[in-house]
Amino acid sequence: MDKKLVKAINDQITKELFSGYLYLSMAAYFEDRNLSGCSHWMKFQAKEELEHAMKFFGFLCDRGEKVELGAIDKPASTFKSIKDVFEQTLEHEKTVTASINNLYSMATKLEDNPSVVLLQWYINEQVEEEKNPTEILAKMQYIKEDSSAVILLDKELAKRA
Ligand code: MG
């Protein structure tokens, strides 16, 4: 494989792991506020990010390339509100989408077809990753943070499976 692309995929592994780390930090914030449903949603999300990282990990190994893990930054640990958390989730996923799109362009230019096919999976996945927090934020428009509707939202997010 082209060394630039290998490096970029290795960097993406670190980014996916950072995403998981960030969502775990958000889960900790929700736990601290006794919002176990919101925490469940974030822990579920964190597990998905590990899967995203492992899919790239396996791909590089299958292609006979070396996985080189980078340092994971410290994630934010204080948030202003439930809404703030989901806004930051959406913003973060938009940066991940941009990063995946860059990888796809790179793979396309290099005519690395296995990478192109792999990245198509991630492109579809990012549609979902942006849709989920967007839907939660749309519902939150109707909710005041000190209202009982927050408990209902928390119950709904507890159902993520
Ligand atoms: Mg991801």
Coordinates of C-alpha atoms and ligand atoms in Angstrom, one line a residue:
M1 CA 0.0 0.0 0.0
D2 CA 1.0 3.6 -0.5
K3 CA 2.8 4.8 2.7
K4 CA 0.9 8.0 2.9
L5 CA -2.4 6.1 3.0
V6 CA -1.1 3.7 5.6
K7 CA -0.1 6.6 7.7
A8 CA -3.5 8.3 7.3
I9 CA -5.3 5.1 8.2
N10 CA -3.1 4.7 11.3
D11 CA -3.9 8.3 12.2
Q12 CA -7.6 7.5 11.8
I13 CA -7.3 4.5 14.2
T14 CA -6.1 7.0 16.8
K15 CA -8.9 9.4 16.0
E16 CA -11.5 6.6 16.4
L17 CA -10.0 5.6 19.7
F18 CA -10.1 9.3 20.8
S19 CA -13.8 9.4 19.8
G20 CA -14.4 6.4 22.1
Y21 CA -12.4 8.1 24.9
L22 CA -14.4 11.3 24.4
Y23 CA -17.7 9.5 24.6
L24 CA -16.6 7.6 27.7
S25 CA -15.8 11.0 29.3
M26 CA -19.3 12.1 28.4
A27 CA -20.7 8.9 29.9
A28 CA -18.9 9.8 33.1
Y29 CA -20.5 13.3 33.1
F30 CA -23.9 11.7 32.7
E31 CA -23.2 9.2 35.5
D32 CA -22.2 12.1 37.7
R33 CA -25.6 13.7 37.0
N34 CA -27.4 10.3 37.6
L35 CA -28.6 10.1 34.0
S36 CA -27.9 6.4 33.5
G37 CA -29.8 6.2 30.2
C38 CA -27.7 9.0 28.7
S39 CA -24.6 7.3 30.1
H40 CA -25.7 4.0 28.5
W41 CA -26.1 5.7 25.2
M42 CA -22.6 7.2 25.4
K43 CA -21.0 3.9 26.6
F44 CA -22.6 2.2 23.6
Q45 CA -21.2 4.9 21.4
A46 CA -17.8 4.4 22.9
K47 CA -17.9 0.7 22.1
E48 CA -18.8 1.4 18.5
E49 CA -15.7 3.7 18.2
L50 CA -13.5 0.8 19.3
E51 CA -15.1 -1.3 16.6
H52 CA -14.4 1.5 14.1
A53 CA -10.7 1.5 15.2
M54 CA -10.5 -2.3 15.1
K55 CA -12.0 -2.5 11.6
F56 CA -9.1 -0.3 10.3
F57 CA -6.7 -2.2 12.5
G58 CA -7.7 -5.5 10.9
F59 CA -7.6 -4.0 7.4
L60 CA -4.0 -2.9 7.7
C61 CA -3.0 -6.3 9.1
D62 CA -4.9 -8.1 6.3
R63 CA -3.0 -6.0 3.8
G64 CA 0.4 -6.8 5.3
E65 CA 0.9 -3.3 6.7
K66 CA 2.0 -2.4 10.2
V67 CA -0.4 -0.8 12.7
E68 CA 1.3 2.1 14.5
L69 CA -0.8 3.5 17.4
G70 CA -0.6 7.2 18.2
A71 CA -1.1 9.1 21.5
I72 CA -4.7 9.7 22.6
D73 CA -5.4 13.2 23.8
K74 CA -7.2 13.9 27.1
P75 CA -10.9 14.4 26.3
A76 CA -13.0 17.2 27.8
S77 CA -14.4 16.2 31.1
T78 CA -16.7 19.1 32.0
F79 CA -19.8 20.0 30.0
K80 CA -22.4 22.7 30.4
S81 CA -25.6 20.6 29.9
I82 CA -27.1 17.6 28.3
K83 CA -27.6 19.7 25.2
D84 CA -24.0 20.8 25.2
V85 CA -22.8 17.2 25.3
F86 CA -24.9 16.2 22.2
E87 CA -23.9 19.4 20.4
Q88 CA -20.3 18.5 21.0
T89 CA -21.0 14.9 19.9
L90 CA -22.4 16.2 16.6
E91 CA -19.6 18.6 16.0
H92 CA -17.0 15.9 16.8
E93 CA -18.7 13.5 14.3
K94 CA -18.6 16.2 11.6
T95 CA -14.8 16.4 12.0
V96 CA -14.7 12.6 11.8
T97 CA -16.8 12.6 8.6
A98 CA -14.4 15.2 7.0
S99 CA -11.5 13.0 8.0
I100 CA -13.1 9.9 6.4
N101 CA -13.9 11.9 3.3
N102 CA -10.2 12.9 3.0
L103 CA -9.2 9.2 3.3
Y104 CA -11.7 8.3 0.6
S105 CA -10.3 10.9 -1.8
M106 CA -6.8 9.7 -1.1
A107 CA -7.7 6.1 -1.7
T108 CA -9.6 7.0 -4.9
K109 CA -6.6 9.0 -6.3
L110 CA -4.3 6.2 -5.5
E111 CA -6.7 3.7 -7.1
D112 CA -6.4 1.5 -4.0
N113 CA -9.7 -0.3 -4.5
P114 CA -9.8 -2.4 -1.3
S115 CA -9.4 0.9 0.7
V116 CA -12.1 2.6 -1.4
V117 CA -14.5 -0.3 -0.7
L118 CA -13.6 -0.3 3.0
L119 CA -14.1 3.5 3.3
Q120 CA -17.5 3.3 1.7
W121 CA -18.6 1.4 4.8
Y122 CA -17.3 4.3 6.9
I123 CA -19.0 6.9 4.7
N124 CA -22.4 5.2 5.3
E125 CA -21.6 4.8 9.0
Q126 CA -20.9 8.6 9.3
V127 CA -24.4 9.3 8.0
E128 CA -25.7 7.4 11.0
E129 CA -23.2 9.0 13.4
E130 CA -24.4 12.5 12.5
K131 CA -28.1 11.5 12.3
N132 CA -28.2 10.1 15.9
P133 CA -27.1 13.2 17.9
T134 CA -29.1 15.4 15.4
E135 CA -32.3 13.6 16.3
I136 CA -31.6 13.8 20.0
L137 CA -30.9 17.6 19.7
A138 CA -34.2 18.0 17.7
K139 CA -36.1 16.4 20.6
M140 CA -34.2 18.5 23.2
Q141 CA -35.6 21.6 21.6
Y142 CA -38.9 20.8 23.4
I143 CA -37.3 20.1 26.7
K144 CA -36.2 22.4 29.6
E145 CA -33.3 20.8 31.4
D146 CA -35.0 21.0 34.8
S147 CA -38.2 19.4 33.6
S148 CA -39.5 15.8 34.0
A149 CA -39.2 15.4 30.3
V150 CA -35.4 14.9 30.8
I151 CA -36.2 11.7 32.7
L152 CA -38.3 10.5 29.7
L153 CA -35.4 11.3 27.4
D154 CA -33.0 9.5 29.7
K155 CA -35.3 6.4 29.6
E156 CA -35.5 6.5 25.9
L157 CA -31.7 6.7 25.5
A158 CA -31.4 3.7 27.9
K159 CA -33.0 1.6 25.2
R160 CA -30.1 1.9 22.7
A161 CA -29.1 -1.6 21.7
Ligands
MG1 MG -16.2 6.5 14.6

